[in-house]
Coordinates of N, CA and C in Angstrom, one line a residue:
M68 N -25.6 -4.5 -3.2 CA -24.7 -3.7 -4.0 C -25.1 -2.2 -3.9
D69 N -24.1 -1.4 -4.0 CA -24.3 0.0 -3.9 C -23.2 0.7 -4.8
D70 N -23.5 2.0 -5.1 CA -22.5 2.7 -5.9 C -22.5 4.2 -5.5
V71 N -21.5 4.9 -5.9 CA -21.4 6.3 -5.6 C -20.8 6.9 -6.8
S72 N -21.3 8.1 -7.2 CA -20.8 8.8 -8.4 C -19.8 9.9 -7.9
F73 N -18.7 10.0 -8.6 CA -17.7 11.1 -8.4 C -17.7 12.1 -9.5
S74 N -18.8 12.0 -10.4 CA -18.7 12.7 -11.6 C -18.8 14.2 -11.4
S75 N -19.3 14.7 -10.3 CA -19.4 16.1 -10.0 C -18.1 16.7 -9.7
N76 N -17.1 15.9 -9.5 CA -15.7 16.3 -9.2 C -14.8 15.8 -10.3
K77 N -14.4 16.7 -11.2 CA -13.6 16.2 -12.4 C -12.3 15.7 -12.0
G78 N -11.8 14.8 -12.8 CA -10.4 14.2 -12.5 C -10.4 12.7 -12.4
I79 N -9.3 12.2 -12.3 CA -9.1 10.7 -12.3 C -9.0 10.2 -10.9
V80 N -10.0 9.3 -10.5 CA -9.9 8.6 -9.2 C -9.4 7.2 -9.5
R81 N -8.2 7.0 -9.0 CA -7.6 5.6 -9.2 C -8.2 4.6 -8.3
R82 N -8.5 5.0 -7.0 CA -9.1 4.0 -6.0 C -9.9 4.8 -5.0
A83 N -10.9 4.2 -4.5 CA -11.7 4.9 -3.4 C -12.2 3.9 -2.4
W84 N -12.2 4.2 -1.2 CA -12.7 3.4 -0.1 C -13.8 4.1 0.7
L85 N -14.8 3.3 1.2 CA -15.8 3.9 2.1 C -15.1 4.0 3.5
F86 N -14.9 5.2 4.0 CA -14.2 5.4 5.2 C -15.1 5.5 6.4
A87 N -16.3 6.1 6.2 CA -17.3 6.2 7.3 C -18.6 6.4 6.6
D88 N -19.7 6.6 7.3 CA -21.0 6.8 6.6 C -20.9 8.0 5.7
S89 N -21.1 7.8 4.4 CA -21.1 8.8 3.4 C -19.8 9.6 3.3
L90 N -18.7 9.0 3.8 CA -17.4 9.6 3.7 C -16.4 8.7 3.0
Y91 N -15.8 9.2 2.0 CA -14.9 8.3 1.2 C -13.5 8.9 1.2
L92 N -12.5 7.9 1.2 CA -11.1 8.3 1.0 C -10.7 7.9 -0.4
S93 N -10.2 8.8 -1.2 CA -9.9 8.5 -2.6 C -8.4 8.7 -2.8
D94 N -7.9 8.0 -3.8 CA -6.5 8.1 -4.2 C -6.5 8.6 -5.6
G95 N -6.0 9.7 -5.9 CA -5.9 10.2 -7.2 C -6.4 11.6 -7.4
Q96 N -6.8 12.0 -8.6 CA -7.2 13.3 -8.9 C -8.6 13.6 -8.7
L97 N -9.0 13.9 -7.5 CA -10.4 14.2 -7.2 C -10.5 15.7 -7.0
G98 N -11.4 16.4 -7.7 CA -11.5 17.8 -7.6 C -11.2 18.5 -9.0
A99 N -11.0 19.8 -8.9 CA -10.7 20.5 -10.2 C -9.5 19.9 -10.9
E100 N -9.6 19.8 -12.2 CA -8.4 19.2 -12.9 C -7.3 20.2 -13.0
N101 N -6.1 19.7 -12.8 CA -4.9 20.5 -13.0 C -3.8 19.6 -13.3
K102 N -2.6 20.1 -13.5 CA -1.5 19.3 -14.0 C -0.7 18.7 -12.8
K103 N -1.0 19.1 -11.6 CA -0.3 18.6 -10.4 C -0.8 17.2 -10.0
Q104 N 0.2 16.3 -9.8 CA -0.2 15.0 -9.3 C -0.7 15.1 -7.9
K105 N -1.9 14.4 -7.7 CA -2.5 14.5 -6.4 C -2.4 13.1 -5.7
R106 N -2.7 13.1 -4.4 CA -2.7 11.8 -3.6 C -4.0 11.5 -3.0
F107 N -4.2 11.9 -1.7 CA -5.4 11.4 -1.0 C -6.3 12.5 -0.7
Q108 N -7.6 12.2 -0.8 CA -8.7 13.2 -0.4 C -9.7 12.5 0.4
L109 N -10.3 13.3 1.3 CA -11.6 12.9 2.0 C -12.7 13.6 1.3
Y110 N -13.7 12.8 0.9 CA -14.8 13.3 0.1 C -16.1 12.9 0.7
D111 N -17.0 13.9 1.0 CA -18.2 13.6 1.7 C -19.4 13.4 0.8
G112 N -19.2 13.2 -0.5 CA -20.3 13.0 -1.4 C -20.6 14.3 -2.1
H113 N -20.2 15.4 -1.6 CA -20.5 16.7 -2.3 C -19.2 17.5 -2.6
S114 N -18.2 17.4 -1.7 CA -17.0 18.2 -1.9 C -15.9 17.5 -1.2
V115 N -14.6 17.9 -1.5 CA -13.4 17.4 -0.9 C -13.3 18.2 0.4
I116 N -13.2 17.6 1.5 CA -13.1 18.3 2.8 C -11.7 18.3 3.3
Y117 N -10.8 17.4 2.8 CA -9.4 17.5 3.2 C -8.6 16.8 2.1
S118 N -7.4 17.3 1.8 CA -6.5 16.8 0.8 C -5.1 16.6 1.4
Y119 N -4.4 15.5 1.0 CA -3.0 15.3 1.4 C -2.2 15.1 0.1
D120 N -1.3 16.0 -0.3 CA -0.6 15.9 -1.6 C 0.9 16.0 -1.5
D121 N 1.4 15.6 -0.3 CA 2.9 15.7 -0.2 C 3.5 14.4 -0.7
F122 N 4.8 14.5 -1.1 CA 5.5 13.3 -1.6 C 6.9 13.3 -0.9
P123 N 7.3 12.2 -0.3 CA 8.6 12.1 0.4 C 9.8 11.9 -0.5
V124 N 9.8 12.6 -1.7 CA 10.9 12.5 -2.7 C 11.1 13.9 -3.3
Q125 N 12.3 14.1 -3.9 CA 12.6 15.3 -4.6 C 12.6 15.0 -6.1
G126 N 11.7 15.7 -6.9 CA 11.7 15.5 -8.3 C 10.4 15.0 -8.8
K127 N 9.9 15.6 -9.9 CA 8.6 15.2 -10.4 C 8.6 13.7 -10.9
D128 N 9.7 13.3 -11.5 CA 9.7 11.9 -12.0 C 9.5 10.9 -10.9
L129 N 10.2 11.2 -9.7 CA 10.1 10.3 -8.6 C 8.8 10.3 -8.0
E130 N 8.0 11.4 -8.1 CA 6.6 11.4 -7.6 C 5.8 10.3 -8.2
K131 N 6.1 9.9 -9.5 CA 5.3 8.9 -10.2 C 5.3 7.6 -9.5
V132 N 6.3 7.3 -8.7 CA 6.3 6.0 -8.0 C 5.1 5.9 -7.0
F133 N 4.5 7.0 -6.7 CA 3.4 7.0 -5.8 C 2.0 6.9 -6.5
L134 N 2.0 6.7 -7.8 CA 0.8 6.6 -8.6 C 0.0 5.3 -8.1
F135 N 0.7 4.2 -7.9 CA 0.0 3.0 -7.5 C 0.8 2.3 -6.4
P136 N 0.9 2.9 -5.3 CA 1.6 2.2 -4.1 C 0.6 1.1 -3.6
Q137 N 1.2 0.2 -2.8 CA 0.4 -0.7 -2.0 C -0.2 0.1 -0.8
I138 N -1.5 -0.1 -0.5 CA -2.2 0.7 0.5 C -2.9 -0.3 1.4
C139 N -2.8 -0.1 2.7 CA -3.7 -0.9 3.6 C -4.1 -0.1 4.8
F140 N -5.1 -0.5 5.5 CA -5.7 0.2 6.6 C -5.8 -0.7 7.8
S141 N -5.8 -0.1 9.0 CA -6.1 -0.9 10.2 C -7.6 -1.1 10.1
P142 N -8.1 -2.2 10.7 CA -9.6 -2.4 10.7 C -10.3 -1.3 11.4
S143 N -9.7 -0.6 12.4 CA -10.4 0.5 13.0 C -10.4 1.8 12.2
K144 N -9.7 1.7 11.0 CA -9.6 2.8 10.0 C -9.0 4.1 10.6
D145 N -8.2 4.0 11.6 CA -7.5 5.2 12.1 C -6.1 5.3 11.7
K146 N -5.6 4.2 10.9 CA -4.3 4.2 10.4 C -4.3 3.7 9.0
M147 N -3.3 4.2 8.2 CA -3.1 3.8 6.8 C -1.6 3.7 6.6
A148 N -1.3 2.6 5.8 CA 0.1 2.5 5.4 C 0.2 2.4 3.9
T149 N 1.2 3.0 3.3 CA 1.5 2.9 1.9 C 2.9 2.4 1.7
G150 N 3.2 1.6 0.7 CA 4.5 1.2 0.4 C 4.7 1.2 -1.1
T151 N 5.8 1.7 -1.6 CA 6.1 1.8 -3.0 C 6.7 0.5 -3.5
L152 N 6.4 0.2 -4.8 CA 7.1 -0.9 -5.4 C 8.4 -0.5 -6.0
Y153 N 8.5 0.7 -6.6 CA 9.8 1.2 -7.1 C 10.5 1.8 -6.0
G154 N 11.5 1.1 -5.5 CA 12.2 1.5 -4.2 C 11.2 1.2 -3.1
G155 N 11.7 1.0 -1.9 CA 10.9 0.6 -0.8 C 10.7 1.8 0.2
I156 N 9.7 2.6 0.0 CA 9.4 3.7 0.9 C 8.0 3.4 1.6
L157 N 8.1 3.2 2.9 CA 6.9 2.9 3.7 C 6.5 4.2 4.4
E158 N 5.2 4.6 4.3 CA 4.6 5.7 5.0 C 3.5 5.3 5.9
I159 N 3.5 5.9 7.1 CA 2.4 5.6 8.1 C 1.6 6.9 8.3
F160 N 0.3 6.8 8.1 CA -0.6 7.9 8.3 C -1.6 7.7 9.4
H161 N -2.0 8.8 10.0 CA -3.1 8.8 11.0 C -4.3 9.4 10.3
L162 N -5.5 8.7 10.4 CA -6.7 9.1 9.8 C -7.7 9.5 10.8
S163 N -8.5 10.5 10.4 CA -9.7 10.9 11.2 C -10.8 11.2 10.1
D164 N -12.0 11.6 10.6 CA -13.0 11.9 9.6 C -12.9 13.3 9.1
S165 N -11.8 14.0 9.5 CA -11.6 15.4 9.0 C -10.1 15.6 8.5
S166 N -9.2 14.7 8.6 CA -7.9 14.9 8.3 C -7.1 13.7 7.9
I167 N -6.0 13.8 7.2 CA -5.0 12.8 6.9 C -3.7 13.3 7.3
S168 N -3.0 12.7 8.2 CA -1.7 13.3 8.7 C -0.6 12.2 8.6
L169 N 0.5 12.6 8.2 CA 1.7 11.7 8.1 C 2.3 11.5 9.5
S170 N 2.4 10.2 9.9 CA 3.1 9.9 11.2 C 4.6 9.8 11.0
D171 N 5.0 9.0 10.0 CA 6.5 8.8 9.8 C 6.7 8.2 8.4
V172 N 8.0 8.3 7.9 CA 8.4 7.7 6.7 C 9.6 6.8 6.9
Y173 N 9.6 5.6 6.3 CA 10.7 4.7 6.5 C 11.2 4.3 5.1
R174 N 12.5 4.5 4.9 CA 13.1 4.3 3.6 C 14.0 3.1 3.6
F175 N 13.5 2.1 3.0 CA 14.2 0.8 2.9 C 15.1 0.8 1.6
Y176 N 14.6 1.3 0.5 CA 15.3 1.4 -0.7 C 14.9 2.6 -1.5
E177 N 15.8 3.4 -2.0 CA 15.5 4.6 -2.7 C 15.0 4.3 -4.1
P178 N 13.9 4.9 -4.6 CA 13.5 4.7 -6.0 C 14.5 5.4 -6.9
S179 N 14.8 4.7 -8.0 CA 15.7 5.2 -9.1 C 15.0 4.9 -10.4
V180 N 14.3 5.9 -10.9 CA 13.5 5.7 -12.1 C 13.5 6.9 -13.0
S181 N 13.1 6.7 -14.2 CA 12.8 7.8 -15.1 C 11.4 7.6 -15.7
F182 N 10.8 8.6 -16.2 CA 9.5 8.6 -16.7 C 9.4 9.0 -18.1
S183 N 9.0 8.1 -19.0 CA 9.0 8.4 -20.4 C 7.8 7.8 -21.1
S184 N 7.1 8.6 -21.9 CA 6.0 8.1 -22.7 C 4.9 7.4 -21.9
G185 N 4.7 7.9 -20.7 CA 3.7 7.4 -19.8 C 4.1 6.2 -19.0
D186 N 5.4 5.8 -19.1 CA 5.9 4.6 -18.4 C 7.0 4.9 -17.4
L187 N 7.0 4.2 -16.2 CA 8.1 4.3 -15.3 C 9.1 3.3 -15.7
I188 N 10.4 3.8 -15.8 CA 11.5 2.9 -16.2 C 12.5 2.9 -15.1
P189 N 12.6 1.7 -14.4 CA 13.5 1.6 -13.3 C 15.0 1.5 -13.8
E190 N 15.9 2.0 -13.0 CA 17.3 1.8 -13.3 C 17.6 0.3 -13.0
K191 N 18.7 -0.2 -13.7 CA 19.0 -1.6 -13.7 C 19.3 -2.1 -12.3
D192 N 19.9 -1.3 -11.4 CA 20.3 -1.8 -10.1 C 19.3 -1.4 -9.0
M193 N 18.2 -0.8 -9.4 CA 17.2 -0.4 -8.3 C 16.6 -1.6 -7.6
K194 N 16.5 -1.5 -6.3 CA 15.8 -2.6 -5.6 C 14.3 -2.3 -5.5
Y195 N 13.5 -3.3 -5.7 CA 12.1 -3.2 -5.6 C 11.6 -3.3 -4.2
G196 N 10.5 -2.7 -3.9 CA 10.0 -2.7 -2.5 C 8.8 -3.5 -2.3
F197 N 7.7 -2.9 -1.9 CA 6.5 -3.5 -1.5 C 5.5 -3.9 -2.6
S198 N 5.2 -5.2 -2.7 CA 4.3 -5.7 -3.8 C 3.0 -6.1 -3.2
A199 N 2.8 -6.3 -1.9 CA 1.5 -6.6 -1.3 C 1.5 -6.2 0.1
M200 N 0.3 -5.8 0.6 CA 0.2 -5.3 2.0 C -1.2 -5.6 2.5
S201 N -1.3 -5.9 3.8 CA -2.6 -6.0 4.5 C -2.3 -5.7 6.0
A202 N -3.3 -5.4 6.8 CA -3.0 -5.0 8.1 C -4.0 -5.4 9.1
T203 N -3.6 -5.5 10.4 CA -4.5 -5.6 11.5 C -4.3 -4.3 12.3
D204 N -5.0 -4.2 13.5 CA -4.8 -3.0 14.3 C -3.4 -2.9 14.9
D205 N -2.7 -4.1 14.9 CA -1.3 -4.1 15.6 C -0.2 -4.2 14.6
V206 N -0.4 -4.9 13.5 CA 0.8 -5.1 12.6 C 0.4 -4.9 11.1
I207 N 1.4 -4.7 10.3 CA 1.3 -4.6 8.8 C 2.0 -5.8 8.2
Y208 N 1.3 -6.6 7.5 CA 1.8 -7.7 6.7 C 2.1 -7.3 5.3
S209 N 3.3 -7.7 4.8 CA 3.7 -7.2 3.5 C 4.6 -8.3 2.8
V210 N 4.7 -8.0 1.5 CA 5.8 -8.7 0.8 C 6.8 -7.6 0.4
L211 N 8.0 -7.6 0.9 CA 9.0 -6.7 0.7 C 10.1 -7.3 -0.1
I212 N 10.2 -7.0 -1.4 CA 11.1 -7.7 -2.3 C 12.5 -7.6 -2.0
G213 N 13.0 -6.3 -1.9 CA 14.4 -6.1 -1.6 C 15.4 -6.6 -2.5
D214 N 15.1 -6.6 -3.8 CA 16.1 -7.2 -4.8 C 15.8 -6.4 -6.1
S215 N 16.8 -6.5 -7.0 CA 16.6 -5.9 -8.3 C 15.8 -6.7 -9.3
D216 N 15.5 -8.0 -8.8 CA 14.6 -8.9 -9.6 C 13.2 -8.7 -9.0
P217 N 12.2 -8.2 -9.7 CA 10.9 -7.9 -9.1 C 10.1 -9.2 -8.8
N218 N 10.6 -10.4 -9.2 CA 9.9 -11.6 -9.0 C 10.3 -12.3 -7.7
K219 N 11.2 -11.7 -6.9 CA 11.6 -12.3 -5.7 C 10.5 -12.0 -4.6
L220 N 9.4 -12.8 -4.7 CA 8.2 -12.5 -3.9 C 8.0 -13.6 -2.8
N221 N 9.1 -14.2 -2.4 CA 9.1 -15.4 -1.5 C 9.3 -15.0 -0.1
N222 N 8.4 -14.1 0.4 CA 8.6 -13.7 1.8 C 7.3 -13.1 2.3
I223 N 7.1 -13.1 3.6 CA 6.1 -12.3 4.3 C 6.9 -11.5 5.4
S224 N 6.8 -10.2 5.2 CA 7.6 -9.3 6.1 C 6.6 -8.5 7.0
V225 N 6.8 -8.6 8.3 CA 5.8 -8.1 9.3 C 6.4 -6.8 10.0
F226 N 5.6 -5.8 10.1 CA 6.0 -4.5 10.7 C 5.0 -4.1 11.7
D227 N 5.4 -3.4 12.8 CA 4.3 -2.7 13.6 C 4.0 -1.4 13.0
W228 N 3.1 -0.7 13.6 CA 2.6 0.6 13.1 C 3.6 1.7 13.4
N229 N 4.7 1.4 14.0 CA 5.8 2.4 14.2 C 6.9 2.2 13.2
G230 N 6.7 1.3 12.2 CA 7.6 1.0 11.2 C 8.7 0.0 11.6
K231 N 8.6 -0.6 12.8 CA 9.6 -1.5 13.3 C 9.4 -2.9 12.6
G232 N 10.5 -3.5 12.1 CA 10.4 -4.8 11.5 C 10.3 -5.8 12.7
L233 N 9.3 -6.7 12.6 CA 9.1 -7.7 13.7 C 9.7 -9.1 13.3
I234 N 9.4 -9.5 12.1 CA 9.9 -10.8 11.6 C 9.7 -10.9 10.1
R235 N 10.5 -11.7 9.5 CA 10.5 -11.9 8.0 C 10.5 -13.4 7.8
Y236 N 9.4 -13.9 7.2 CA 9.3 -15.3 6.8 C 9.7 -15.6 5.4
K237 N 10.5 -16.6 5.2 CA 10.8 -17.0 3.8 C 9.8 -18.1 3.4
T238 N 9.2 -17.9 2.3 CA 8.2 -18.9 1.8 C 8.7 -19.7 0.6
D239 N 8.1 -20.9 0.4 CA 8.5 -21.7 -0.7 C 7.6 -21.4 -1.9
K240 N 6.8 -20.4 -1.8 CA 5.9 -20.0 -2.9 C 6.0 -18.4 -3.1
Q241 N 5.8 -18.0 -4.3 CA 5.7 -16.5 -4.5 C 4.3 -16.1 -3.9
I242 N 4.4 -14.9 -3.2 CA 3.2 -14.4 -2.6 C 2.8 -13.1 -3.4
F243 N 1.6 -13.2 -4.0 CA 1.1 -12.1 -4.9 C 0.1 -11.2 -4.2
K244 N -0.7 -11.7 -3.3 CA -1.7 -10.9 -2.6 C -1.8 -11.4 -1.1
L245 N -2.1 -10.4 -0.2 CA -2.3 -10.8 1.2 C -3.6 -10.2 1.7
S246 N -4.3 -10.9 2.6 CA -5.5 -10.4 3.2 C -5.7 -11.0 4.5
C247 N -6.0 -10.2 5.5 CA -6.2 -10.7 6.9 C -7.6 -10.4 7.3
Y248 N -8.2 -11.2 8.1 CA -9.5 -11.1 8.6 C -9.5 -10.4 10.0
P249 N -10.1 -9.3 10.2 CA -10.1 -8.6 11.5 C -10.5 -9.5 12.7
G250 N -11.5 -10.4 12.5 CA -12.0 -11.2 13.6 C -11.0 -12.2 14.1
N251 N -9.9 -12.5 13.2 CA -8.9 -13.5 13.6 C -7.6 -13.0 13.0
P252 N -6.9 -12.0 13.6 CA -5.8 -11.3 13.0 C -4.6 -12.2 12.8
S253 N -4.5 -13.4 13.4 CA -3.4 -14.3 13.2 C -3.5 -15.1 12.0
E254 N -4.7 -15.1 11.3 CA -4.9 -15.8 10.1 C -4.7 -14.9 8.9
L255 N -3.8 -15.3 8.0 CA -3.4 -14.5 6.9 C -3.6 -15.3 5.6
Y256 N -4.4 -14.8 4.7 CA -4.7 -15.4 3.4 C -3.7 -14.9 2.4
A257 N -3.3 -15.7 1.5 CA -2.3 -15.3 0.5 C -2.6 -16.0 -0.8
L258 N -2.6 -15.2 -1.9 CA -2.6 -15.8 -3.3 C -1.2 -16.1 -3.6
T259 N -0.9 -17.4 -3.9 CA 0.5 -17.8 -4.1 C 0.6 -18.4 -5.5
F260 N 1.9 -18.6 -5.9 CA 2.2 -19.3 -7.1 C 3.5 -20.1 -6.9
S261 N 3.5 -21.3 -7.4 CA 4.7 -22.2 -7.5 C 4.6 -23.0 -8.7
P262 N 5.7 -23.4 -9.3 CA 5.7 -24.1 -10.6 C 4.9 -25.4 -10.5
S263 N 5.0 -26.1 -9.3 CA 4.3 -27.4 -9.1 C 2.8 -27.2 -8.9
E264 N 2.3 -26.1 -8.3 CA 0.9 -26.0 -8.0 C 0.2 -25.0 -8.9
G265 N 0.9 -24.1 -9.5 CA 0.3 -22.9 -10.2 C -0.2 -22.0 -9.1
F266 N -1.3 -21.3 -9.4 CA -1.9 -20.3 -8.5 C -2.7 -21.0 -7.4
S267 N -2.6 -20.7 -6.2 CA -3.3 -21.3 -5.1 C -3.7 -20.2 -4.0
L268 N -4.7 -20.5 -3.2 CA -5.0 -19.7 -2.1 C -4.6 -20.4 -0.8
Y269 N -3.7 -19.8 -0.1 CA -3.2 -20.5 1.2 C -3.6 -19.7 2.4
L270 N -3.9 -20.4 3.5 CA -4.1 -19.8 4.8 C -2.9 -20.0 5.6
Y271 N -2.2 -18.9 6.0 CA -1.1 -19.0 6.9 C -1.6 -18.5 8.3
R272 N -1.2 -19.3 9.3 CA -1.4 -18.9 10.7 C -0.2 -18.3 11.3
V273 N -0.2 -17.0 11.5 CA 1.0 -16.3 11.7 C 1.1 -15.9 13.2
K274 N 2.3 -16.1 13.8 CA 2.6 -15.5 15.1 C 3.8 -14.6 14.9
T275 N 3.6 -13.3 15.2 CA 4.6 -12.4 14.9 C 5.8 -12.5 15.8
N276 N 5.7 -13.3 16.9 CA 6.9 -13.4 17.8 C 7.7 -14.7 17.6
N277 N 7.0 -15.8 17.1 CA 7.8 -17.0 17.1 C 7.4 -18.0 16.0
G278 N 6.8 -17.6 14.9 CA 6.7 -18.5 13.9 C 5.5 -18.4 13.0
I279 N 5.4 -19.3 12.0 CA 4.3 -19.3 11.0 C 4.0 -20.8 10.7
Q280 N 2.7 -21.1 10.5 CA 2.3 -22.4 10.1 C 1.8 -22.5 8.7

């Protein structure tokens, strides 16, 4: 077990990942406190060496949909993907030990929300987007809802790192979490739910070109 303190940099860190030796990628308010919503920073244990704070939307309320997006990394850690739950916006980033750069943005569903008393309030007809993500060096596995009902979690949607949809599997269970093992990228673990089984952990053997077992 190990730990790292971010206390010398005031602000709210929502999530942080060890990116390289003594280099962290954080999501949230790392650095001097201000009222501007922040996104990603590279932190070397002493200071922020790079920040990425752009949002692919117009309007402060819409920026709130990026407070808790789904985030996944390629095992080589040179690529990152984010997907919003409120509306389906997929962003692809290139990562290095000194920068975070946006490669492209793919808009499946536009977010339609308001922000009141600290809560995001979706419009009635808004379609929900990504609720789970995991990645290999070649593909991004996701659950892409695509419906105004946020419980429509019965799919595994696969994309390449250029944002191209490769295949979409319909599942007989709701998929809540996804995780893939770099040593065997065709094996995909999923936390599932069905009325007959309750919560279960399933192993799916995935072939992005011709099927799933």
